[in-house]
XYZ file of C-alpha atoms in Angstrom:
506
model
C 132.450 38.336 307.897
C 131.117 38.970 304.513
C 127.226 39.625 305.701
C 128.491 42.055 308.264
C 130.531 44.387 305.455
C 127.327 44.264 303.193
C 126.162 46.325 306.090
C 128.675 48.668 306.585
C 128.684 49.609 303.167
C 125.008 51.397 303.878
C 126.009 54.057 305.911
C 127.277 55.609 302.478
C 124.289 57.076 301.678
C 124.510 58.071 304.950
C 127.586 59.652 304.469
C 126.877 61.136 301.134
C 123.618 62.640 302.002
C 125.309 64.464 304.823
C 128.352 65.677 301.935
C 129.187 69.074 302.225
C 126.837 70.762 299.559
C 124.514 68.484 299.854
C 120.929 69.648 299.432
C 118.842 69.938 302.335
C 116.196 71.683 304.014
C 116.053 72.424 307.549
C 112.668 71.557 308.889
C 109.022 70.963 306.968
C 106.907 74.193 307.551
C 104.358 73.910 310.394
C 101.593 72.241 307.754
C 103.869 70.132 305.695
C 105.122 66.478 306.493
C 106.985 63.945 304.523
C 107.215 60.665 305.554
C 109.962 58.040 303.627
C 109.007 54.726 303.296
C 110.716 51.607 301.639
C 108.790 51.699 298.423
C 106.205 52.832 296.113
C 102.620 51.480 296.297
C 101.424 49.030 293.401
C 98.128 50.401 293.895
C 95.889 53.431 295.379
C 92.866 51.291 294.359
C 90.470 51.488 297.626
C 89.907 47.377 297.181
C 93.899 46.484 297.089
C 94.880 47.423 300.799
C 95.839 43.771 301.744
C 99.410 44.609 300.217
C 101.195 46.669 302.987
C 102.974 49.060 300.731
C 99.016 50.343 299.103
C 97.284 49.877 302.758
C 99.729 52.300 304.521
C 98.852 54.859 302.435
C 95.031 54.516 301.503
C 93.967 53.049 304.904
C 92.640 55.569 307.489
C 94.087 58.651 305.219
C 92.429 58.401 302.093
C 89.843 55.729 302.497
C 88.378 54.065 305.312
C 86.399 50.817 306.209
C 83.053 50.432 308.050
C 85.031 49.362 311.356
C 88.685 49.572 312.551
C 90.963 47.526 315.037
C 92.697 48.612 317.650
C 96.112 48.045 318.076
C 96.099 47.730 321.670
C 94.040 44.366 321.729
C 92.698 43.627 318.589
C 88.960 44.673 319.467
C 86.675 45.561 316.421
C 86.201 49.369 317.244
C 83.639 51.973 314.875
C 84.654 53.732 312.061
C 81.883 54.500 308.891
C 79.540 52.372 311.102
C 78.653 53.445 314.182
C 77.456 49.458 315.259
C 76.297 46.517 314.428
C 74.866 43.376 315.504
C 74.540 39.616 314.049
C 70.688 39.110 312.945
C 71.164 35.420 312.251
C 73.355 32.937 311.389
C 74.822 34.390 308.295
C 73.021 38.118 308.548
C 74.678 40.783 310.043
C 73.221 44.658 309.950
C 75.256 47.639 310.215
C 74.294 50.919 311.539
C 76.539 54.289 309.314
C 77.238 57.206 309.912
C 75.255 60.158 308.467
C 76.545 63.235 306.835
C 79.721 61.619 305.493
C 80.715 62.958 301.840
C 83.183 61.071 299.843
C 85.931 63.316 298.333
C 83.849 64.002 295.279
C 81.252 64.565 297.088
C 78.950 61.925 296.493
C 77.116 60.916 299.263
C 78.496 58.200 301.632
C 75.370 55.763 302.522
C 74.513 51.520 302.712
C 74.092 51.563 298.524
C 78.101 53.285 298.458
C 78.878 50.548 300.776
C 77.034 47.627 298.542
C 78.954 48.930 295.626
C 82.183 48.768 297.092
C 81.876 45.205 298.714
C 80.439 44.290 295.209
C 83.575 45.460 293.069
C 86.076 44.442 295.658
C 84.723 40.918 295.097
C 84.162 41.316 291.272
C 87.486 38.317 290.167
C 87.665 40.195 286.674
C 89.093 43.337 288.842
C 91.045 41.191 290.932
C 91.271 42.959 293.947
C 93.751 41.930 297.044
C 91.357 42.407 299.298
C 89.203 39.823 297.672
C 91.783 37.184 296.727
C 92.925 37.289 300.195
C 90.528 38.713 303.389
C 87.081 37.817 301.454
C 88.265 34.694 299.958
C 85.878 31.657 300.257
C 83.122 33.479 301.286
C 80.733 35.298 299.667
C 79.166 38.641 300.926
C 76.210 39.899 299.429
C 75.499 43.461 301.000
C 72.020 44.913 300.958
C 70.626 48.478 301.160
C 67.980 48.699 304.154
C 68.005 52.513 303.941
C 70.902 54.820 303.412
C 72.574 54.358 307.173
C 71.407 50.794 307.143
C 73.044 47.498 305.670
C 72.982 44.195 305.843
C 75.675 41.890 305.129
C 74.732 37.922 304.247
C 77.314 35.538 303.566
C 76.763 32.097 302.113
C 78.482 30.107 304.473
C 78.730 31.047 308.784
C 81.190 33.663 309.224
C 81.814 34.254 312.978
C 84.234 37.036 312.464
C 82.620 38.815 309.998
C 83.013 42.620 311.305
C 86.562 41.627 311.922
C 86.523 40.888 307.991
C 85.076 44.533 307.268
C 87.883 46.286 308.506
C 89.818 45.168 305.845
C 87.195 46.332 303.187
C 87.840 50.456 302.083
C 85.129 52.208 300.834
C 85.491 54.110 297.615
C 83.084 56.562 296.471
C 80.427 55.020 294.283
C 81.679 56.918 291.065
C 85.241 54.527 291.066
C 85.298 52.548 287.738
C 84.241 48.716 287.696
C 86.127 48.038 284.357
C 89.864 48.396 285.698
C 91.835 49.652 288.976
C 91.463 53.515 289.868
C 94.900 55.308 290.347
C 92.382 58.455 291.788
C 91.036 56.997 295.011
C 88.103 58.844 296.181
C 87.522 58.042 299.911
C 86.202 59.397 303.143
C 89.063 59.939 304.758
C 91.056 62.628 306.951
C 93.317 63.270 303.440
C 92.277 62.957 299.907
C 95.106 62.440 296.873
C 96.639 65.629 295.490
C 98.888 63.924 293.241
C 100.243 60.900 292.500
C 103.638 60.937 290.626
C 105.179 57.814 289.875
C 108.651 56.860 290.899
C 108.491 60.188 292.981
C 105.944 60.558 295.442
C 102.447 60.790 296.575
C 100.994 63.977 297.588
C 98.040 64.263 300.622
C 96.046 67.191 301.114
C 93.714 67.464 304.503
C 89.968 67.116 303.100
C 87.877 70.272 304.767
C 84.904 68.097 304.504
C 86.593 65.107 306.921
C 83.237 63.927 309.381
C 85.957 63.071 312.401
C 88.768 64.905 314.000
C 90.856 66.950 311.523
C 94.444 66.399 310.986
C 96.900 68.940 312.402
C 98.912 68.879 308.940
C 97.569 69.829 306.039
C 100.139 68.443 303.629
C 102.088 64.948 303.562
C 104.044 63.767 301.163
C 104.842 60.129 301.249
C 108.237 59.041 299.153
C 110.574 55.943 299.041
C 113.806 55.321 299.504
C 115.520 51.527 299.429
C 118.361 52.418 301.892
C 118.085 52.153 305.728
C 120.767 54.904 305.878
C 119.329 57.388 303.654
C 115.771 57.188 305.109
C 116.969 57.888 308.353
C 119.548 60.616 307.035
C 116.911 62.029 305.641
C 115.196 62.721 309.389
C 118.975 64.005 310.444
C 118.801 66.571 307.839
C 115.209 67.757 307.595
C 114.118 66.349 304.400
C 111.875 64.249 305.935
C 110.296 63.902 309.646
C 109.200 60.216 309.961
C 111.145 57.434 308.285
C 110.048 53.587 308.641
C 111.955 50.276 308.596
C 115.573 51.716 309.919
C 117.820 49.044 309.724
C 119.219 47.841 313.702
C 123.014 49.478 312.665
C 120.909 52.713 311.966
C 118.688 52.707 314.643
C 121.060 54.010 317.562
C 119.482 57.627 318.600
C 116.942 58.885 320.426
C 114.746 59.639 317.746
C 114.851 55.895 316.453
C 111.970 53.689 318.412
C 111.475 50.039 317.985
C 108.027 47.949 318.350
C 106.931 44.969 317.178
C 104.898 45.065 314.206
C 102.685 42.204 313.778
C 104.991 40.751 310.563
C 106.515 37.480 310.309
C 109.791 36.946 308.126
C 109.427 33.540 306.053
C 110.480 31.961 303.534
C 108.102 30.425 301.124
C 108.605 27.182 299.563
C 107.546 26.214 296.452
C 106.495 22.431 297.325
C 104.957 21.746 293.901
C 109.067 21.460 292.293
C 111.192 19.298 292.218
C 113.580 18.813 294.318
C 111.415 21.092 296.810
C 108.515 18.552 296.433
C 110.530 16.161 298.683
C 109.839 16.840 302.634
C 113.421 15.736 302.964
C 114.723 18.667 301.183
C 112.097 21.252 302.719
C 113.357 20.144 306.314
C 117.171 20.410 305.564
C 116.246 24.130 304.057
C 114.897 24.634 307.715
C 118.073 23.130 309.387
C 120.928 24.986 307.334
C 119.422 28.381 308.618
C 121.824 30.042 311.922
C 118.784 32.111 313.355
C 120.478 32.562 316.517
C 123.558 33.790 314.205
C 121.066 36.308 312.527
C 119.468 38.062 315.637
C 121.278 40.659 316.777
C 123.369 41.133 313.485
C 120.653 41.274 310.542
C 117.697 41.046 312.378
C 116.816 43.625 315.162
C 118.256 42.111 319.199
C 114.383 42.308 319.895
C 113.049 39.978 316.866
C 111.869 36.517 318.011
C 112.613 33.326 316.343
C 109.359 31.921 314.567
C 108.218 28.503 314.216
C 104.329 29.712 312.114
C 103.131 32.220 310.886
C 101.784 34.615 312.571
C 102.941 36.255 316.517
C 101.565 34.982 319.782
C 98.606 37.468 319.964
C 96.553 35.986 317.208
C 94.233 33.534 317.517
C 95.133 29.717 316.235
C 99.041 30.409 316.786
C 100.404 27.257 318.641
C 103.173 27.640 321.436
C 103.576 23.654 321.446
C 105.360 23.640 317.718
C 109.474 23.703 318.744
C 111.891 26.223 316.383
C 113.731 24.709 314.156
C 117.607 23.823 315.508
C 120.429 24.673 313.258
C 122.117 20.853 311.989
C 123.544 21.589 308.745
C 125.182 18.327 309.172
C 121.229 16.534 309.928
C 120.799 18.852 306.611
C 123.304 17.218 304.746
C 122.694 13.424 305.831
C 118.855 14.305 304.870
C 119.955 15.644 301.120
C 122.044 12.537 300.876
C 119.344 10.346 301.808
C 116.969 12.187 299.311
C 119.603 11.601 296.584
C 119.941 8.207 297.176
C 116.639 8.058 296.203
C 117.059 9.857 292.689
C 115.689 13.615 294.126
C 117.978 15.969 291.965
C 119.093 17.901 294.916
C 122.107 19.565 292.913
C 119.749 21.246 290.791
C 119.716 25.029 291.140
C 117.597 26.149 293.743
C 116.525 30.222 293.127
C 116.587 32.562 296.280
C 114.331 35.431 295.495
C 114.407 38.475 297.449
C 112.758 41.704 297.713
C 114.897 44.984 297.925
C 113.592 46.525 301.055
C 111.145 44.538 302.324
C 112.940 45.321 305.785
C 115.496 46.502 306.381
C 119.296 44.221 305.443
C 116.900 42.055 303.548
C 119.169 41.508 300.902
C 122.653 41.276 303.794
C 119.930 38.266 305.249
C 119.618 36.303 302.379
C 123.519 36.804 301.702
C 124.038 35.081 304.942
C 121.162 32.446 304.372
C 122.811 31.541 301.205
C 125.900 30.555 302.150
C 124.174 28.806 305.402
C 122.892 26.699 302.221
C 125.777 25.876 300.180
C 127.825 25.060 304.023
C 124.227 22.342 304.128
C 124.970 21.254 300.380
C 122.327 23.109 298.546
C 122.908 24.935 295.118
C 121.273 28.552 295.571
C 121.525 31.068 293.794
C 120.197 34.507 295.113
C 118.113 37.010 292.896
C 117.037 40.009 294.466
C 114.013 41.849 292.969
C 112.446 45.353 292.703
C 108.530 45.072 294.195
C 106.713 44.896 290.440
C 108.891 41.611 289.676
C 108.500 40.047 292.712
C 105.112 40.611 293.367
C 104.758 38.583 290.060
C 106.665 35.542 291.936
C 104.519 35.689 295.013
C 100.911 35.732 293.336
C 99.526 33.719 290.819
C 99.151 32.338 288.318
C 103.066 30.945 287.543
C 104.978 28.827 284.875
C 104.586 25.775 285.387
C 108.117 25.634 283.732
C 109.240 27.671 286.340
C 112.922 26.682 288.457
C 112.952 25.720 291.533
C 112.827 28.879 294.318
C 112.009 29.642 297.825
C 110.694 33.230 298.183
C 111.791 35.904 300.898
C 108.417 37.269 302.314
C 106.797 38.484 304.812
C 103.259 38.105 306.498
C 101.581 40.598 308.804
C 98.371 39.998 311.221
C 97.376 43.050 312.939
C 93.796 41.648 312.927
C 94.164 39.049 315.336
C 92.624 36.054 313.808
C 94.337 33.394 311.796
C 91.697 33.220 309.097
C 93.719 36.709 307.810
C 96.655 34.947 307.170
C 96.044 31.017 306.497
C 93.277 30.915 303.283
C 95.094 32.708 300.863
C 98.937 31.371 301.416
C 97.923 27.935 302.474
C 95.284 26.353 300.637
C 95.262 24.930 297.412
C 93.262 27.565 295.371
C 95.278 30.292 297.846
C 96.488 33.201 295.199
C 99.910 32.795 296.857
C 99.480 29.164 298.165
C 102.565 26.723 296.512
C 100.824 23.932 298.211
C 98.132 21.634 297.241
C 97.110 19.762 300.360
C 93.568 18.151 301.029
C 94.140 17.800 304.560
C 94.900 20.739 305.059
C 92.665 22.934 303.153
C 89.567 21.294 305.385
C 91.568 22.495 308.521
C 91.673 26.314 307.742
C 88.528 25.191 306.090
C 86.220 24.060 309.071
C 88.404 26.476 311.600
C 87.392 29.241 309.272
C 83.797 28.412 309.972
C 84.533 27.744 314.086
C 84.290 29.703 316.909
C 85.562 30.119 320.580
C 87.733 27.033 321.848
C 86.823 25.045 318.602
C 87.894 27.378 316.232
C 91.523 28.177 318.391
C 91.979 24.195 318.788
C 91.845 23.869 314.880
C 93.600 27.057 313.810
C 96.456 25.710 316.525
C 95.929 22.212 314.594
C 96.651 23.618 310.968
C 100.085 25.255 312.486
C 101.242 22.519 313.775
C 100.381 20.067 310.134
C 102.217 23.565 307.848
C 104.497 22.982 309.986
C 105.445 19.413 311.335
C 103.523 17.927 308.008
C 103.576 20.160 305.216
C 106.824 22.141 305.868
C 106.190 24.023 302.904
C 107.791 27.412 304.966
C 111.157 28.257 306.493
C 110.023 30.219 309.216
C 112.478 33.369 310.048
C 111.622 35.967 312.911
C 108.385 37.621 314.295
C 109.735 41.064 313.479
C 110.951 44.262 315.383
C 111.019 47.606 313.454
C 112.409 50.526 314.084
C 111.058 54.313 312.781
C 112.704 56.992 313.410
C 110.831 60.423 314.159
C 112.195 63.815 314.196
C 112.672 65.504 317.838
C 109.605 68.532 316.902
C 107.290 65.264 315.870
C 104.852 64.395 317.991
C 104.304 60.941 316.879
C 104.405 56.992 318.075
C 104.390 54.190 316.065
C 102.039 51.159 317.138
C 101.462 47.766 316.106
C 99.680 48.592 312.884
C 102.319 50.654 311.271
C 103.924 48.271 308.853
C 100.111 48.797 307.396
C 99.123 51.965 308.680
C 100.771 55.418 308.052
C 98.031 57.462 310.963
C 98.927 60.605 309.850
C 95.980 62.088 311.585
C 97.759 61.358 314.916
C 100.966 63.561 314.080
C 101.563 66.548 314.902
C 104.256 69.241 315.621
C 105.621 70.007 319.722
């Protein structure tokens, strides 16, 4: 099959980084690391960690948040805080840490903290972490003394520690007029250098108030190929690579988990002929996801119906997967053409290089799956600077028709981290407008306990029996691969999450 030689043809970097004369190094000194990831950040701003590629390198090395998660059940565990309780209603008071310096040494304390909630909210900057996590809510912090804060929100926000583990804290001096490309944090590493299209170079900070590292060097760099991050393991160059595609993950040095992210694709509902539920369903029934598992998609990855995984609050087991009809496809695109939908016009499939790995061999195969159901697609595969400009607002409203390849992670264990932003009709990457079901996420946001689960589980089931406005993939399965002298295991949060305060050398 066509798909399947797409993949064979990336073991040649594979086979070219392992050329004779090729140049290698045998193994990082004792107090160096490099780790290869798929891409280069967009940001090092301390307020844009809700995009994977900026969190994994910011979050927990350079900067860190007043509370963390923990990957084993979700729990809201201390980090800059040491604890905190809910005062009333919409007041909650944290306790911090003292003796914490900030890489520039300014002082860490409550009015550092009120600062950097402020800005991260502040739309002129336009931070991710404020279009997405802190969206609809507003959080006004407040200086009790320097290791106490209190948080007030406008509206009742039962989750709200949850919500702070999400927010990084940047040292007071980081500019309000424009994104900072020299985070200052209080993390285990602070930024040597930053060089773009290169790498990004980690030093450990001697001042760090925890643990220190064991390495005092990393060097994160990015590589699009499967085969040549994990070549670059075999040879030395590097001695953690993430996202190794299935056909490249067959040692012992290659371990998969699952990794919180859902595979989607996002329909834009508001074009024609996408704004037809017709359509939108016979998208959903063209797609061979038991033909992809175990091919593209890693043996382990589960077919999706919402979403987010089973582990986070609001996901519903009671919505069924989509079946593959391309022939139900084709009598629905028919029927929608009968009724003057311009089905035949040209439908754009845009992709991200390296998003995971054989993301490009996936939406090969999903293309043809839509011209066998009828559709006219045409695939488009984009570097992460053009595509993040189709996934977030604003857009043309000239713009073609296109379903986007994406996909959504929720290590934090609540569906208000996923469903505000993408599915609402003010959402920054929502392509739905839907009154219905922006009071859902709306008054389940607000919920708690049973009530709040009930209401998340309700708003799955309208996105998806209702709306239909996604083409649900996989819940994912990654594989990194780690070099035998590496002490090192990757969790649940490390699509986000490079810890590299937890490696070490055997």
């Amino acid at each position: 099959m066509k798909k399947m030689k797409a993949i064979g043809a990336l073991s040649i970097g594979l086979a070219f980084l392992l050329a004779p004369g090729s140049a290698i190094r045998a193994d990082a000194a004792s107090d160096k690391l490099t780790v290869v990831v798929t891409d280069e950040p967009k940001s090092l701003d301390p307020c844009d960690t809700d995009l994977s590629g900026n969190s994994r390198i910011l979050h927990n090395n350079i900067t860190e948040a007043l509370v963390d998660l923990s990957p084993a059940d979700g729990s809201v565990v201390p980090s800059l805080a040491t604890g905190w309780r809910q005062v009333d209603e919409l007041t909650w008071e944290f306790k911090l840490r003292d003796d914490v310096t900030f890489h520039d040494g300014k002082a860490f304390d409550a009015n550092a903290v009120v600062a950097a909630l402020k800005r991260a909210q502040d739309p002129a900057l336009a931070c991710e972490v404020g279009l997405a996590t802190l969206k609809g809510v507003k959080f006004n912090a407040e200086a009790v003394n320097p290791t106490t804060l209190l948080i007030k929100t406008d509206i009742v926000e039962p989750i709200l520690p949850n919500k702070m583990s999400a927010v990084d804290i940047g040292s007071p001096a980081t500019p309000n007029d424009g994104k900072s490309r020299s985070p200052a944090g209080t993390g285990p590493y602070k930024l040597a250098a930053w060089t773009p299209g290169q790498s990004v170079d980690l030093v450990a900070y001697d001042g760090y108030w925890g643990d220190k590292p064991a390495i005092k060097n990393a060097t994160i760099i990015w590589r699009a190929e499967s085969a040549v991050r994990a070549a670059m393991v075999a040879t030395g160059e590097a001695q953690i690579a993430y996202e190794i595609a299935p056909q490249d993950g067959t040692t012992e040095q290659d371990h998969a988990f699952p990794n919180a992210e859902t595979s989607l694709l996002r329909i834009d509902a508001e074009i024609p002929p996408l704004n037809d539920k017709r359509v939108r369903e016979a998208l959903n029934l063209s797609i061979d996801r038991d033909g992809l598992v175990g091919t593209i998609f890693h043996q382990d990855a589960q077919k999706a119906m919402q979403a987010v995984p089973p582990s986070v609050v609001g996901f519903n087991p009671d919505i069924p997967v989509w079946t593959y009809d391309p022939e139900k496809a084709k009598s629905l695109l028919t029927a929608a053409k009968a009724d003057g939908v311009p089905v035949d016009k040209e439908i754009v499939i845009y992709g991200r290089i390296g998003i995971y790995p054989n993301s490009s061999e996936s939406l090969e195969a999903i293309q043809a799956m839509l011209a066998d159901a009828g559709f006219n697609a045409r695939l488009e595969m984009l570097e992460t600077s053009p595509w993040l400009k189709k996934l977030l607002k604003p857009w043309s409203k000239e713009r073609q028709p296109s379903i986007l390849q994406t996909q959504i992670d929720n290590t934090e264990g609540d569906a208000v981290f996923t469903l505000p932003n993408r599915f609402t009709t003010d959402g920054n990457q929502s392509t739905i407008a839907d009154a219905k079901l922006d009071t859902l996420i709306a008054d389940a946001s607000k919920a708690t306990g049973d009530e709040r689960k009930k209401l998340f589980e309700e708003a799955f089931s309208y996105i998806a029996v209702d709306a239909v406005n996604i083409v649900p993939l996989f819940h994912m399965v990654t594989i990194a691969r780690v070099a035998e002298n590496v002490t090192y295991t990757p969790d649940v949060q490390a699509g986000n999450e490079i810890k590299l305060k937890s490696i070490s050398y055997r």
